Short mmCIF file of C-alpha atoms in Angstrom, two decimals:
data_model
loop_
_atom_site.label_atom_id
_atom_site.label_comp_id
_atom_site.label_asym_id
_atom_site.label_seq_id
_atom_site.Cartn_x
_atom_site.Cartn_y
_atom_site.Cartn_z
CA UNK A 1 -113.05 127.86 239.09
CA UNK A 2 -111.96 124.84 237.54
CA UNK A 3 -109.77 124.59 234.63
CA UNK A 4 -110.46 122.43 232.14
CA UNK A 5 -108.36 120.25 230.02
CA UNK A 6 -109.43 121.90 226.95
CA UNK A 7 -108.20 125.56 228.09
CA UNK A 8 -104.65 124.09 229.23
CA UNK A 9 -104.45 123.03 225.45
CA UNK A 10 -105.70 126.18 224.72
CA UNK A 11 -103.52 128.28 226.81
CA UNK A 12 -100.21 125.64 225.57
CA UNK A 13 -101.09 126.17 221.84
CA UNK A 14 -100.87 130.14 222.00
CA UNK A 15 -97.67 130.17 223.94
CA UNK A 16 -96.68 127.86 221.34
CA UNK A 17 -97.15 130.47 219.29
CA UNK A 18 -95.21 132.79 220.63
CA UNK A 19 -91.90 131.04 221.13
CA UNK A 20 -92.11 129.62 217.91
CA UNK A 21 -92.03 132.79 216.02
CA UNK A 22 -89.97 134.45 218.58
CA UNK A 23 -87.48 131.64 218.24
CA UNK A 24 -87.97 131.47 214.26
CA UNK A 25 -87.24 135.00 213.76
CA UNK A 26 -83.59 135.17 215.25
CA UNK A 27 -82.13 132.72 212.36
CA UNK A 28 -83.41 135.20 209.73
CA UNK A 29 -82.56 138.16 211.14
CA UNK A 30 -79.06 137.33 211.65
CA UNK A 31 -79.31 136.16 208.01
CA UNK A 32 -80.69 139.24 206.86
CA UNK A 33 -78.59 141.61 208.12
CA UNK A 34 -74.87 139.63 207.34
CA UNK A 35 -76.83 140.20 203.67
CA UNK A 36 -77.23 143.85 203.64
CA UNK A 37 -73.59 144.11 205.52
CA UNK A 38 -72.02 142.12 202.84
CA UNK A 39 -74.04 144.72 200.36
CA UNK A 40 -73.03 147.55 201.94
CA UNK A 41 -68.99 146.63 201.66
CA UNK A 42 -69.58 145.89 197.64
CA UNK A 43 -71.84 148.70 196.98
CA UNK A 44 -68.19 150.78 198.89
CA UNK A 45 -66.19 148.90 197.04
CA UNK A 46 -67.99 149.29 193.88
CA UNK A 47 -70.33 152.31 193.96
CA UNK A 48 -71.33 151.47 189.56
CA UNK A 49 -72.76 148.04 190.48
CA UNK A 50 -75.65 149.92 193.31
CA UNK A 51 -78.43 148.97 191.58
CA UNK A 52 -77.35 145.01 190.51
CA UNK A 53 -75.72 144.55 194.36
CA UNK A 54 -79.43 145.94 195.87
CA UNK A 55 -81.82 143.49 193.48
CA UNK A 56 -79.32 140.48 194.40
CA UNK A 57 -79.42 141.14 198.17
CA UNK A 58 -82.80 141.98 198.45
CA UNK A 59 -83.66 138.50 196.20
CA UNK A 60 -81.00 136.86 198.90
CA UNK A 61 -83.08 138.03 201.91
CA UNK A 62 -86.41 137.22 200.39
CA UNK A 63 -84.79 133.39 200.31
CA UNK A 64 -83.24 133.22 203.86
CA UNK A 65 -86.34 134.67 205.13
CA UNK A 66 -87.82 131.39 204.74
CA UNK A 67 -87.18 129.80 207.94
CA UNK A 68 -88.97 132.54 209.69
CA UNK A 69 -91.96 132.09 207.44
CA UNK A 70 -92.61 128.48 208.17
CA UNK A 71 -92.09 129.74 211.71
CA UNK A 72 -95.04 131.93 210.99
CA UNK A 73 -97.04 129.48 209.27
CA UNK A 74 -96.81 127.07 212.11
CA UNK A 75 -97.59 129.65 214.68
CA UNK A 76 -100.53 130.64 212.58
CA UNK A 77 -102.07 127.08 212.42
CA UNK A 78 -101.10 126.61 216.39
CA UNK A 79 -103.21 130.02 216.81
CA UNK A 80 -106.36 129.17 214.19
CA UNK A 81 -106.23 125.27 214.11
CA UNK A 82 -105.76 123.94 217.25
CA UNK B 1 -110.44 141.48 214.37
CA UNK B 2 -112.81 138.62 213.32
CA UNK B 3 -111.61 138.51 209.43
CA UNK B 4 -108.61 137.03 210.57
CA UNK B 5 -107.68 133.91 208.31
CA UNK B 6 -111.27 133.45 207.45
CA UNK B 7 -111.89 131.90 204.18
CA UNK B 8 -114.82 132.52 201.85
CA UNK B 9 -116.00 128.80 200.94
CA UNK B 10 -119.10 126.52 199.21
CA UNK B 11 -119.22 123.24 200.28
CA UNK B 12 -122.05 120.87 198.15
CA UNK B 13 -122.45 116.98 197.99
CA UNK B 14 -121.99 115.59 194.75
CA UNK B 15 -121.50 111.74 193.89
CA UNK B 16 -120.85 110.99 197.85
CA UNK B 17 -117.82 112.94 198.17
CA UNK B 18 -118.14 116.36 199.92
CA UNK B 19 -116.52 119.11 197.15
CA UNK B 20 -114.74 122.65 199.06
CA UNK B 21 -114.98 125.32 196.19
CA UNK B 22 -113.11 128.52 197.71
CA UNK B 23 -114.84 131.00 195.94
CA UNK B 24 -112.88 134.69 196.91
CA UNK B 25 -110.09 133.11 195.53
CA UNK B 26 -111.43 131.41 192.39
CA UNK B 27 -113.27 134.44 191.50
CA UNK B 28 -109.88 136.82 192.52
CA UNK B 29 -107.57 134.73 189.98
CA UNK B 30 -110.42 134.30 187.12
CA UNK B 31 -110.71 138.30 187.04
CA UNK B 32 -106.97 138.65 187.14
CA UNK B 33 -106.43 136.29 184.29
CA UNK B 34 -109.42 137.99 182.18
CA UNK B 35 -107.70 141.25 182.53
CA UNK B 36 -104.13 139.86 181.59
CA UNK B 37 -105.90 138.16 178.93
CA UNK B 38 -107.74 141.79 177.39
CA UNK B 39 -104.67 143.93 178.64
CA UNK B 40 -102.36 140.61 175.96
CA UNK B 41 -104.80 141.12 173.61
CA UNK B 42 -104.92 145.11 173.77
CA UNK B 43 -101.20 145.40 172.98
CA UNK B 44 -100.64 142.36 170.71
CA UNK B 45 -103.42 144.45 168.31
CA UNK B 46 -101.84 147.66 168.96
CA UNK B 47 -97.91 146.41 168.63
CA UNK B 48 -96.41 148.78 166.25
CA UNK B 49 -92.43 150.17 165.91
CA UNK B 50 -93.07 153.86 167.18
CA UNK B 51 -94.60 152.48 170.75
CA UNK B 52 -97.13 153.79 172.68
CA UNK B 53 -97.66 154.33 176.46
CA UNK B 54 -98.36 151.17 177.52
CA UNK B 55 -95.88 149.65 174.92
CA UNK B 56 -92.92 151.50 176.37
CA UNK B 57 -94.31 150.17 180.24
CA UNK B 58 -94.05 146.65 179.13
CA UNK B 59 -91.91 145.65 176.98
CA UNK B 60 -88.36 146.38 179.07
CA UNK B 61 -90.25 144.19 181.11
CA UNK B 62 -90.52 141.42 178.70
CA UNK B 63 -86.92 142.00 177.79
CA UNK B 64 -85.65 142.03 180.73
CA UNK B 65 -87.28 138.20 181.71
CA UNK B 66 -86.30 137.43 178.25
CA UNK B 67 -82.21 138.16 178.59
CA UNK B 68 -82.39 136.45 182.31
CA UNK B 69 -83.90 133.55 180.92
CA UNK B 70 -81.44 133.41 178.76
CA UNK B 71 -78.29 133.65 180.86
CA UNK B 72 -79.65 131.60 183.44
CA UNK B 73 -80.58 128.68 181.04
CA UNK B 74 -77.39 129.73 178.37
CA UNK B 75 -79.75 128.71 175.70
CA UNK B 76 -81.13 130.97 172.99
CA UNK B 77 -84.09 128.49 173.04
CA UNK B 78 -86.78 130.34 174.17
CA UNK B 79 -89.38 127.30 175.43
CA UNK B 80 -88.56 128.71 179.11
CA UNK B 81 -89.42 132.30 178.47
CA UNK B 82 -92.56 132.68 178.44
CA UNK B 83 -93.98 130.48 181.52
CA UNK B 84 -91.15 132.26 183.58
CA UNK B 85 -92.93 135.47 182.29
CA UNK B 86 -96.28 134.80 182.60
CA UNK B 87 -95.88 133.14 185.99
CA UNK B 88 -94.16 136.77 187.41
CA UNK B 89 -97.14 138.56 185.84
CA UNK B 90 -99.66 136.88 187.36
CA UNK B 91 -98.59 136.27 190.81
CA UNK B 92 -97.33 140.11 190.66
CA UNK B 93 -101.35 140.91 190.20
CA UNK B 94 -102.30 138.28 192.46
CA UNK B 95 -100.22 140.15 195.37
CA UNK B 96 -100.68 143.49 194.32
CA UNK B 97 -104.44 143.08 194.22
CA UNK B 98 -105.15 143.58 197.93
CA UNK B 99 -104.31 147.34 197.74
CA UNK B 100 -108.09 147.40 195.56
CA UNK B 101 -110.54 147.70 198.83
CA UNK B 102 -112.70 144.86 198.85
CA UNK B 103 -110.41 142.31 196.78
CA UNK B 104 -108.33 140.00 198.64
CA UNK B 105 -104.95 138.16 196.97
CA UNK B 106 -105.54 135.08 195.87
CA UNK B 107 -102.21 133.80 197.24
CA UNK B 108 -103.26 134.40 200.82
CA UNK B 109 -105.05 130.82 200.07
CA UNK B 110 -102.46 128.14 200.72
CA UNK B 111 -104.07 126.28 197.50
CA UNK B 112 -103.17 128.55 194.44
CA UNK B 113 -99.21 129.04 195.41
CA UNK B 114 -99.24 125.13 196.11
CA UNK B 115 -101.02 124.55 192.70
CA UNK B 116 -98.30 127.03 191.25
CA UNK B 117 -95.48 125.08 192.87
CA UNK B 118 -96.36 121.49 192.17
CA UNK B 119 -96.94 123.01 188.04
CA UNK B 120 -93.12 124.10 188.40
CA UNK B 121 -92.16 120.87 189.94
CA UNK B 122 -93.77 118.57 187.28
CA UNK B 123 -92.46 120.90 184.12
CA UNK B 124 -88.98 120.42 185.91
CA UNK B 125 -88.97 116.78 186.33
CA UNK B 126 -90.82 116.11 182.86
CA UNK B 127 -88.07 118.52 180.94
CA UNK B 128 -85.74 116.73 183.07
CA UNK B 129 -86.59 113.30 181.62
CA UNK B 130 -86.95 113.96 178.25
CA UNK B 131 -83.54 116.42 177.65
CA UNK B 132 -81.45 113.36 179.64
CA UNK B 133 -83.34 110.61 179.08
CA UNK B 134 -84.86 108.38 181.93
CA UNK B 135 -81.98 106.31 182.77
CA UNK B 136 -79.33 109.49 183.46
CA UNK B 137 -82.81 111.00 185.55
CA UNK B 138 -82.65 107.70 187.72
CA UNK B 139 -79.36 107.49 188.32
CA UNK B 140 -78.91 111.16 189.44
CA UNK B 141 -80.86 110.27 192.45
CA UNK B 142 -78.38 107.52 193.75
CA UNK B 143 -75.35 110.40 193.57
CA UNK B 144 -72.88 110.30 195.69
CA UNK B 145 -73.68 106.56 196.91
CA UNK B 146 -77.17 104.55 196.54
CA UNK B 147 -77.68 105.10 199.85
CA UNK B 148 -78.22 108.63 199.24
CA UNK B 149 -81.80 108.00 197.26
CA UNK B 150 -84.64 108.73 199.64
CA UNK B 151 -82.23 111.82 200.90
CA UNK B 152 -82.53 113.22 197.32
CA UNK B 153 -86.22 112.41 196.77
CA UNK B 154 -87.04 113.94 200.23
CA UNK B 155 -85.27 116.90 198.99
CA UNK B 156 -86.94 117.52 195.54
CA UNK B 157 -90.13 116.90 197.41
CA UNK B 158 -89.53 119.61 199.94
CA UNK B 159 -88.46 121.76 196.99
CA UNK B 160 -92.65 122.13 196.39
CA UNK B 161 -93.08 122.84 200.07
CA UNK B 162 -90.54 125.48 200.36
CA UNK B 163 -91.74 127.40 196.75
CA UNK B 164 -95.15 127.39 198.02
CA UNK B 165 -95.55 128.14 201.56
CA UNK B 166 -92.55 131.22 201.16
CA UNK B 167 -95.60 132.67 199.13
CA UNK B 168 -98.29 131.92 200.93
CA UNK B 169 -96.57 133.11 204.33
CA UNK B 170 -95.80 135.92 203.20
CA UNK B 171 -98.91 136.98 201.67
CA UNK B 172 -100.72 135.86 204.88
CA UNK B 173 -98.39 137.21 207.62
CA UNK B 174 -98.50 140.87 205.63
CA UNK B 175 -102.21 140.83 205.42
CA UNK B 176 -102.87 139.31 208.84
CA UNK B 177 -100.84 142.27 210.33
CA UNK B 178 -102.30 144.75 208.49
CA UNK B 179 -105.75 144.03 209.79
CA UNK B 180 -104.09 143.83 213.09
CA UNK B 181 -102.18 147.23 213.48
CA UNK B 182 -105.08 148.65 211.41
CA UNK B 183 -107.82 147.86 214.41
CA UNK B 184 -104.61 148.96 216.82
CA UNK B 185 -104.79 152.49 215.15
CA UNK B 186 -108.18 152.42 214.70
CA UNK B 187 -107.69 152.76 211.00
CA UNK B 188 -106.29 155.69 211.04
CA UNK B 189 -103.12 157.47 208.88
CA UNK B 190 -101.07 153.98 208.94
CA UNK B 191 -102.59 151.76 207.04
CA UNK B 192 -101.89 152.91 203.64
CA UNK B 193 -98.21 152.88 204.37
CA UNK B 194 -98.71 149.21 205.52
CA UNK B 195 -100.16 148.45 202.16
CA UNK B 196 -97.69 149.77 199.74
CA UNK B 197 -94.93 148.02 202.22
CA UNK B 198 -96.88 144.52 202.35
CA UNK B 199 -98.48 144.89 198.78
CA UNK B 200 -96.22 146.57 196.80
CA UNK B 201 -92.83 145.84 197.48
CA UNK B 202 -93.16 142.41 199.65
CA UNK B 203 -95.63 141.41 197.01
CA UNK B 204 -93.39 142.16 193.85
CA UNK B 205 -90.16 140.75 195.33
CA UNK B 206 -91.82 136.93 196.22
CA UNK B 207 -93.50 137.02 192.70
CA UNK B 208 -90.15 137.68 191.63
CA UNK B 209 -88.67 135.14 194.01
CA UNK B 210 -91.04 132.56 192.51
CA UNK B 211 -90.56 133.00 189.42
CA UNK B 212 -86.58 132.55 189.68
CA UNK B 213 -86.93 129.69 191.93
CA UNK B 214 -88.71 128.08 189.29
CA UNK B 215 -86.07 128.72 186.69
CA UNK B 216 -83.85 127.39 188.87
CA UNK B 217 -85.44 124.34 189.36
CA UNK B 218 -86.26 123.84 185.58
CA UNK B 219 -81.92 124.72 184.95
CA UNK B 220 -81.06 122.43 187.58
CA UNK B 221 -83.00 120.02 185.74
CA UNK B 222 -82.28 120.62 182.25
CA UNK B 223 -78.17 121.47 182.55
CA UNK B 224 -75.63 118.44 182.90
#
């Protein structure tokens, strides 16, 4: 069987794929969770403030999560476009 | 599986130029701005002191948005207020409204939270210019040194990027792997939870993300 050139793009663009959201998701997740640590230690420190600390961190993740969404993005269009 | 990132379109020939009319997602966003429109309408009719049910759901929201708007901006001007509001409500319904079977969220088009962003951008900019006048605009752009300039216009540019495709990813990614683990379990007892995780709370907390990035951008603006 002979493979084509069109399959070897194929076959690049899907592994593309996959390291670039494997790849994109580290930054975030790092990001994420020195968020929800730094939380934790004020909600500790300052149990009155739970509810204000939460909104703030969970409004700080929804930002740094960023990177890993144009890391989706771009795997999507290497998956559907190419 | 075959739904995936598939686009309900028209596509007709008019004056030489072909015209793309998405139609899901006009159709989505004109039913969810009738029903804000009747649901406004509804409660500006009924607005009395001793509230009723819906007037009690409401309006700690509309305080709330009003007393951020206010500390963020530290104006009691309220010309801010009620795009910031508005824009929350309506992307809230637009990414809550996948939960309804057979509606899909109009932000899971690239299109409408791009439209949404480059809106935010422009009322930025233009409020911008006319609080500072266009000579302090201009010369913001060459801070620290004049070699600085296409640095800072690169950056408000990307501004519109970021706002829009943080929505739009989101949206996308949470539907795309709903119908994914959904055909994994065969739709069986998971989905539902998938919904109120992806629709609910993902959806509320961008709307809200958009909305404040917007502020931002419009007090970054406006402040010295």
């Amino acid at each position: 069987m002979q493979i084509s050139g069109k399959e070897i793009i194929e076959a690049a663009s899907l592994l593309g794929a996959g390291i670039a959201m494997g790849l994109g998701a580290i930054g975030p997740g790092i990001g994420e969770g020195f968020a929800a640590g730094k939380a934790c230690e004020g909600i500790a420190r300052n149990p009155n403030e739970a509810g204000l600390l939460t909104r703030t961190m969970l409004i700080g993740q929804a930002v740094s999560e960023s990177t890993g969404i144009y890391s989706l993005v771009i795997a999507l269009l290497l998956i559907f476009v190419v | 599986m075959e739904e995936i990132g598939k686009i309900v379109k028209i596509t007709f020939h008019l004056f030489g130029y072909n015209i793309t009319v998405n139609t899901e997602t006009i159709i989505m966003s004109w039913i969810i701005m009738a029903f804000l429109m009747i649901l406004s309408l509804i409660l500006y009719k009924k607005a009395s002191l001793i509230p009723n049910t819906l007037q009690t759901i409401i309006e700690p929201l509309i305080e709330g948005f009003d007393k951020l708007v206010k500390d963020t901006l530290e104006t009691d001007d309220r010309k801010y207020y009620a795009l910031i509001t508005a824009l929350f409500i309506f992307l809230f319904l637009c990414n809550i409204i996948g939960i309804i079977p057979g509606c899909e969220e109009p932000t899971k088009d690239l299109n409408t939270p791009l439209g949404y962003g480059i809106m935010g951008f422009v009322i930025a900019h233009y409020s911008g210019i006319k609080v500072k006048g266009l000579k302090k605009y201009l010369s913001e752009y060459l801070q620290p040194f004049f070699i600085m300039a296409p640095l800072n216009l690169i950056g408000e540019l990307a501004k519109i990027v970021s706002i829009s495709f943080r929505l739009f990813g989101n949206i996308m990614g949470g539907s795309i792997i709903i119908i994914v683990v959904s055909h994994l379990v065969h739709n069986l007892v998971l989905p539902p939870f998938l919904y109120a995780f992806f629709g609910l709370f993902d959806g509320t907390i961008q709307a809200f993300v958009f909305a404040m990035l917007t502020l931002v951008y419009i007090t970054l603006q406006v402040k010295e």
